[in-house]
Short mmCIF file of C-alpha atoms and ligand atoms in Angstrom, two decimals:
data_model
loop_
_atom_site.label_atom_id
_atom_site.label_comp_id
_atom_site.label_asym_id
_atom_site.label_seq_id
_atom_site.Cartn_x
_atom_site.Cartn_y
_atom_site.Cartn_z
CA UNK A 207 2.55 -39.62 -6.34
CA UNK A 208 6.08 -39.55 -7.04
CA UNK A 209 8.92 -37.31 -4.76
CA UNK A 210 9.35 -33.48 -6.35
CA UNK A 211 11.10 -31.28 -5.80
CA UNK A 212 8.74 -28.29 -5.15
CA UNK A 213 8.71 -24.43 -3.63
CA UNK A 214 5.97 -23.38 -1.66
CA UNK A 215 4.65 -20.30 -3.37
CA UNK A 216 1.79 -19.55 -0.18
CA UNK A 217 0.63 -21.23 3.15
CA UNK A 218 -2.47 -20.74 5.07
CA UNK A 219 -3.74 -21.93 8.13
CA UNK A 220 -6.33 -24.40 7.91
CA UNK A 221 -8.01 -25.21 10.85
CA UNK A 222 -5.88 -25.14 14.51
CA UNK A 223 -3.07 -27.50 13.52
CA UNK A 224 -2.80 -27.59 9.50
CA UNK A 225 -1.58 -25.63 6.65
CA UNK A 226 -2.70 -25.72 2.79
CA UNK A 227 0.09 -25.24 1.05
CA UNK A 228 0.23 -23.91 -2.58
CA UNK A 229 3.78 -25.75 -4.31
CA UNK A 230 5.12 -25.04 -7.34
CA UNK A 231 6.88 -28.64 -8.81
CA UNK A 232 9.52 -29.39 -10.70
CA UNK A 233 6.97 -32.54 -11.37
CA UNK A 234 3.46 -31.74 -11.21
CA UNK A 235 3.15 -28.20 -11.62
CA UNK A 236 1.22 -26.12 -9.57
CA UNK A 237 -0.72 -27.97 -6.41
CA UNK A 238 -2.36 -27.24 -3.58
CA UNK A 239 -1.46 -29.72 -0.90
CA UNK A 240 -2.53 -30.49 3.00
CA UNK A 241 -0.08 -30.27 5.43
CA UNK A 242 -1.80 -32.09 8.32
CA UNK A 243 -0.21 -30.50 11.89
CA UNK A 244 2.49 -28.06 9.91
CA UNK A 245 1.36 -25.86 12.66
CA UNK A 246 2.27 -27.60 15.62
CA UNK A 247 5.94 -26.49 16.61
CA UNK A 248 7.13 -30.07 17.06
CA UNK A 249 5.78 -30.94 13.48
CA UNK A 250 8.21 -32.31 11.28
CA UNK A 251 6.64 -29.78 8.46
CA UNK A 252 6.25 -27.26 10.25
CA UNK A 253 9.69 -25.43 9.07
CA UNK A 254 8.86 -26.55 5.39
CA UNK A 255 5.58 -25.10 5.17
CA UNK A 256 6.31 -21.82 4.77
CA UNK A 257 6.19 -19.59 1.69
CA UNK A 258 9.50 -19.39 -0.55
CA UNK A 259 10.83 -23.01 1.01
CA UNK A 260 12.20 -25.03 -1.48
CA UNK A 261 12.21 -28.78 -0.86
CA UNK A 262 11.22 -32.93 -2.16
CA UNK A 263 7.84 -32.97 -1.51
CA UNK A 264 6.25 -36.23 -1.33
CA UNK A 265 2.50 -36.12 -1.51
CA UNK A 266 -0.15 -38.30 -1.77
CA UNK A 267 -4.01 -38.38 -2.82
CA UNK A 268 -5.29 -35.80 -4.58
CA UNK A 269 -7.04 -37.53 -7.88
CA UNK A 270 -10.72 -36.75 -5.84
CA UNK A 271 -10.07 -33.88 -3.66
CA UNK A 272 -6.93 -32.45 -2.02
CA UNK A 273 -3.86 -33.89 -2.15
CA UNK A 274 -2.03 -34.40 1.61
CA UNK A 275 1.54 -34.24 2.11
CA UNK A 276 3.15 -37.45 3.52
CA UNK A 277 6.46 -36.19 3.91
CA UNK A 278 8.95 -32.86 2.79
CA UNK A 279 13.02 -32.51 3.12
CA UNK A 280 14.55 -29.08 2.87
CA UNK A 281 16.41 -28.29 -0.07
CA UNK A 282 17.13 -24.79 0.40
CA UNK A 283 15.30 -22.07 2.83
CA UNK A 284 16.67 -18.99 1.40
CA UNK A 285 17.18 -17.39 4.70
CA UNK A 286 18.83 -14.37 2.99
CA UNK A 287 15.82 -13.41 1.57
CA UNK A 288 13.07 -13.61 4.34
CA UNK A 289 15.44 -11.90 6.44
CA UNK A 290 15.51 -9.22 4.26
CA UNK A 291 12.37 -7.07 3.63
CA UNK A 292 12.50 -5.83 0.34
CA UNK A 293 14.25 -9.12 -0.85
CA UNK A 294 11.47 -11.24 0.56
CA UNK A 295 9.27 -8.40 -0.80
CA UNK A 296 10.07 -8.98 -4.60
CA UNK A 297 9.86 -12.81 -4.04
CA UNK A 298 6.18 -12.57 -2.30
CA UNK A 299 5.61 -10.90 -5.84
CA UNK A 300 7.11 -13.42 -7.53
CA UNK A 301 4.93 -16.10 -5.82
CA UNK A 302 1.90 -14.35 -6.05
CA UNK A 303 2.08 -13.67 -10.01
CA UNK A 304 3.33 -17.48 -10.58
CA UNK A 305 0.07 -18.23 -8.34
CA UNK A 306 -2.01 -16.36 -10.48
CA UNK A 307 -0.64 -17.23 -13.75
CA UNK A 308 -0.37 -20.91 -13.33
CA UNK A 309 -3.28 -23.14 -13.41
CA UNK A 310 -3.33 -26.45 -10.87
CA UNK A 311 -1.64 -29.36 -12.13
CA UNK A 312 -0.82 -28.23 -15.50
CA UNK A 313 2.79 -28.32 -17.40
CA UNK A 314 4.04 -25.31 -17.85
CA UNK A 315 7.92 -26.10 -19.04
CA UNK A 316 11.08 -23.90 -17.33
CA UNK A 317 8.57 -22.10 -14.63
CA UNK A 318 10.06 -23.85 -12.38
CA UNK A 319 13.44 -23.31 -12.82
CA UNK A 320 12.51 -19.68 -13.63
CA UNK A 321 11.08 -19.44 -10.16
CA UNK A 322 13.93 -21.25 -8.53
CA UNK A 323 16.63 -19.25 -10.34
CA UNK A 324 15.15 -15.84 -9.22
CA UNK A 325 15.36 -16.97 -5.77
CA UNK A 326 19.01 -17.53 -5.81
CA UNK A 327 19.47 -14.30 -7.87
CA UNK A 328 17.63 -12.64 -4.52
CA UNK A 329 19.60 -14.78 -2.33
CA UNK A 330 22.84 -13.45 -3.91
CA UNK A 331 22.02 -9.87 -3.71
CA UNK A 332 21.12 -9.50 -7.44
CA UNK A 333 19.29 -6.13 -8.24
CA UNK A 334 15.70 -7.36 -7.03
CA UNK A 335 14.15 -4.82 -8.94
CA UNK A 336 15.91 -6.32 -12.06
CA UNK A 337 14.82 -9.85 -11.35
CA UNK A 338 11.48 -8.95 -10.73
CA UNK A 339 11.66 -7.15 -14.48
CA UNK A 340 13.33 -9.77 -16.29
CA UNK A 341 10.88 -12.77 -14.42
CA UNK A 342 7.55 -10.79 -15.41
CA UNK A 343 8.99 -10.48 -19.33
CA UNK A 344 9.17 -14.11 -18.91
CA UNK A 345 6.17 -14.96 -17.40
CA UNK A 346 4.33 -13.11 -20.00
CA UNK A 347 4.68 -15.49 -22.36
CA UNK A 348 3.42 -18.39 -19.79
CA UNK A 349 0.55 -16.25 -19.60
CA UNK A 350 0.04 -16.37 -23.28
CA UNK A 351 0.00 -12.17 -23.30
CA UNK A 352 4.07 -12.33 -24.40
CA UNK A 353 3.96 -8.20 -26.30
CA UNK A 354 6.04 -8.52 -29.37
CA UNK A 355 9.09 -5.77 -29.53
CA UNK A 356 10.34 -6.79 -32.86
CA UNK A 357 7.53 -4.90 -34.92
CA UNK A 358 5.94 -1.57 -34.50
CA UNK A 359 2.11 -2.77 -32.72
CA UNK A 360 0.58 -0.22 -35.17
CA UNK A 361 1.49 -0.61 -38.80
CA UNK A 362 3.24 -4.05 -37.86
CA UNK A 363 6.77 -2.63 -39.77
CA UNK A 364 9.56 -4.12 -38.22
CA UNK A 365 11.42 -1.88 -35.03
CA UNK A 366 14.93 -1.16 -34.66
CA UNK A 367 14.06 1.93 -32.57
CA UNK A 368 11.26 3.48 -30.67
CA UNK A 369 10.54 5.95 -27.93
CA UNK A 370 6.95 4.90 -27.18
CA UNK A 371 5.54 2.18 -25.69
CA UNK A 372 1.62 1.67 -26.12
CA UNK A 373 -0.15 -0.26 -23.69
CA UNK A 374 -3.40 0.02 -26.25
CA UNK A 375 -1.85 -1.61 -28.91
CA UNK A 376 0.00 -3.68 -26.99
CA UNK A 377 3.48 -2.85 -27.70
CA UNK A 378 6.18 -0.18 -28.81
CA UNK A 379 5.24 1.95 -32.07
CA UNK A 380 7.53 3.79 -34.61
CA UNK A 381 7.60 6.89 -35.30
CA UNK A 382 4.92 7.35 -37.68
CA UNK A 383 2.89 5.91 -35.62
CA UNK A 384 3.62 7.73 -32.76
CA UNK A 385 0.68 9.65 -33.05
CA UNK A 386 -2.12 6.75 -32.67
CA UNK A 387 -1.84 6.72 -29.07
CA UNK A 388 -1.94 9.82 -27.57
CA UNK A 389 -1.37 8.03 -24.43
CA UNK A 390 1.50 5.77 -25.30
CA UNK A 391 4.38 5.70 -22.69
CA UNK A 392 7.38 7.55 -23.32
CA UNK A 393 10.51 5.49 -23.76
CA UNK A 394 14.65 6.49 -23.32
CA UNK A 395 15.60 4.74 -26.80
CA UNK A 396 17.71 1.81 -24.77
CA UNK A 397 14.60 0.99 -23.06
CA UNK A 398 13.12 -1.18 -25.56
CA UNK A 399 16.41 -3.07 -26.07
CA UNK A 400 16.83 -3.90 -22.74
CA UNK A 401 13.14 -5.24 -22.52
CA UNK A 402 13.93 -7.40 -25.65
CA UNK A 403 16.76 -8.45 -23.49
CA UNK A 404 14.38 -9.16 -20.28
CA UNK A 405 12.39 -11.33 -22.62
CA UNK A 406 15.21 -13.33 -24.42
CA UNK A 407 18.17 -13.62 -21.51
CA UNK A 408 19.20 -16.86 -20.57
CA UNK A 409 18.58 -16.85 -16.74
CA UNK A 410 20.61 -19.74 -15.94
CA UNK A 411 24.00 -16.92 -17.12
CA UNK A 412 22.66 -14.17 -15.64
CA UNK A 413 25.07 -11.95 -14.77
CA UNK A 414 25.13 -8.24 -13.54
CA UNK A 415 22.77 -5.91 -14.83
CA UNK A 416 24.01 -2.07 -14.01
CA UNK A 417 20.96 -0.16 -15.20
CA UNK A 418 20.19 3.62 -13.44
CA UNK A 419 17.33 4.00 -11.27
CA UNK A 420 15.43 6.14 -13.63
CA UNK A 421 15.85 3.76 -16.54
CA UNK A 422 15.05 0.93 -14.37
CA UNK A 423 11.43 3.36 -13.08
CA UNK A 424 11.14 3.50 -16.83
CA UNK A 425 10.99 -0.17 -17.85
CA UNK A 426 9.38 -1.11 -14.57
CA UNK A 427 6.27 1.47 -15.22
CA UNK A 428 5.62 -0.62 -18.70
CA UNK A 429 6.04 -4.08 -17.87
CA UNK A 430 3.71 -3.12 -14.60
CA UNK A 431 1.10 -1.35 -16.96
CA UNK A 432 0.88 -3.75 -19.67
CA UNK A 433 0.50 -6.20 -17.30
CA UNK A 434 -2.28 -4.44 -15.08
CA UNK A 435 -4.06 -3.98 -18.49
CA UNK A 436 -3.50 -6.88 -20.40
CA UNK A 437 -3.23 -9.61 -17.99
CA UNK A 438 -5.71 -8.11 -15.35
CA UNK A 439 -3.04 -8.80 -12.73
CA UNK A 440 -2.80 -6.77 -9.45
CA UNK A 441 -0.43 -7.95 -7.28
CA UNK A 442 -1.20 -7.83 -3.10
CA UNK A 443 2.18 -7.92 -2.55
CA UNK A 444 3.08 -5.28 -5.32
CA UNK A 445 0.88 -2.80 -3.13
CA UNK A 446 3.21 -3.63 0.17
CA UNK A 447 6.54 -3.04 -2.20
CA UNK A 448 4.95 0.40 -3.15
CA UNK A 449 4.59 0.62 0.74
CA UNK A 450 8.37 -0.23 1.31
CA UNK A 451 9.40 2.70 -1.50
CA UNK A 452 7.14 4.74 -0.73
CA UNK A 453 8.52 5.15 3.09
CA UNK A 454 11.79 4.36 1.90
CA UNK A 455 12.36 1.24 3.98
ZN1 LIG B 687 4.19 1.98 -37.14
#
């Protein structure tokens, strides 16, 4: 196989001296790789094999089995965020859901640079709650589950405004509508804008976004829902983050 450029989105031991790890390329896409004695302190991958790394990955195998990697140069370890708990928090979250979303070896166009760009965003003390937000919106539509917020999910009119959100019908309603779910989520009317702006922003100019906590509990409690319901996704490390705000860490 060719050098890629790659982030390790998990590592587990594997026997007394190995590591699988799980890389998300710039190249190949997702892959699970062997990193034969990435648990011996002297080993050369030893420092690379560890989750969040980003580095070129040169691999080889893999078209029967497992592919093994041959050799891996750090690009970037974002140190900021695994010394930071919540930081390196959101990011486990990040890898997990790209883990789960992603099937191996397929092309999924811009994950990558998604992925890599949310890092840096953490790195650089960007809201992580925010990132997480905007990188789930996004992910949706890898996922093929993307909720449309132009039209109301009901009677399929066209939405300026709404102040409910239903997970049922998968998306926000008007307000003749409003009625259909009885359980739809209650919205603050600039909460569906700034989830239309979640899904469309350009992450590569992604600049501050001030939002208040309760707005940002808001949004957060839909995209998590609709997810949960739509995409069947429950996130291990979401539970430890609940953990972390939960006991205020
Ligand atoms: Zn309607």
């Amino acid at each position: 196989m060719e050098k890629t450029e790659g982030i390790v989105l998990r590592a587990i031991d594997y026997g007394e001296t190995n590591k699988i790890v799980t890389l998300l390329t710039s190249r190949y896409g997702k892959i699970a790789a062997l990193a034969k004695g990435a648990n011996k302190p002297q080993s050369r991958l030893a420092s690379v094999s560890q989750p969040f790394i980003h580095g070129h990955w040169l691999l080889y195998g893999g078209h029967s089995g497992m592919a093994s990697v041959s050799q891996a140069d750090l690009i970037e370890s974002f140190r900021g965020i695994r010394e930071d708990l919540h930081r390196s928090a959101y990011s486990a979250c990040m890898a997990e859901f790209t883990d789960r979303v992603l099937e191996e070896r397929a092309s999924y166009p811009g994950v990558f640079q998604l992925l890599l760009h949310m890092f840096h965003g953490l790195q650089d003390g960007k809201d992580p709650s925010v990132l997480f937000q905007i990188f789930q919106m996004k992910m949706l539509f890898t996922a093929g589950i993307q909720p449309d917020l132009q039209h109301c999910a009901y009677c399929g009119k066209p939405l300026d405004r709404s102040s409910r959100f239903s997970i049922r019908f998968s998306g926000p309603v008007c307000h003749d509508c409003q009625e259909a779910d009885p359980h739809g989520i209650w919205m603050k009317p600039n909460i569906l804008k700034l989830l239309k702006l979640f899904q469309q922003i350009d992450i590569t100019r992604l600049g501050k976004i001030d939002l208040s906590e309760e707005v940002k509990r808001q949004s957060d409690r839909i995209i998590r829902q609709y997810i949960e319901e739509h995409g069947g996704i429950y996130l291990k490390s979401r539970q430890f983050l609940d953990q972390l705000d939960k006991y205020q860490l």
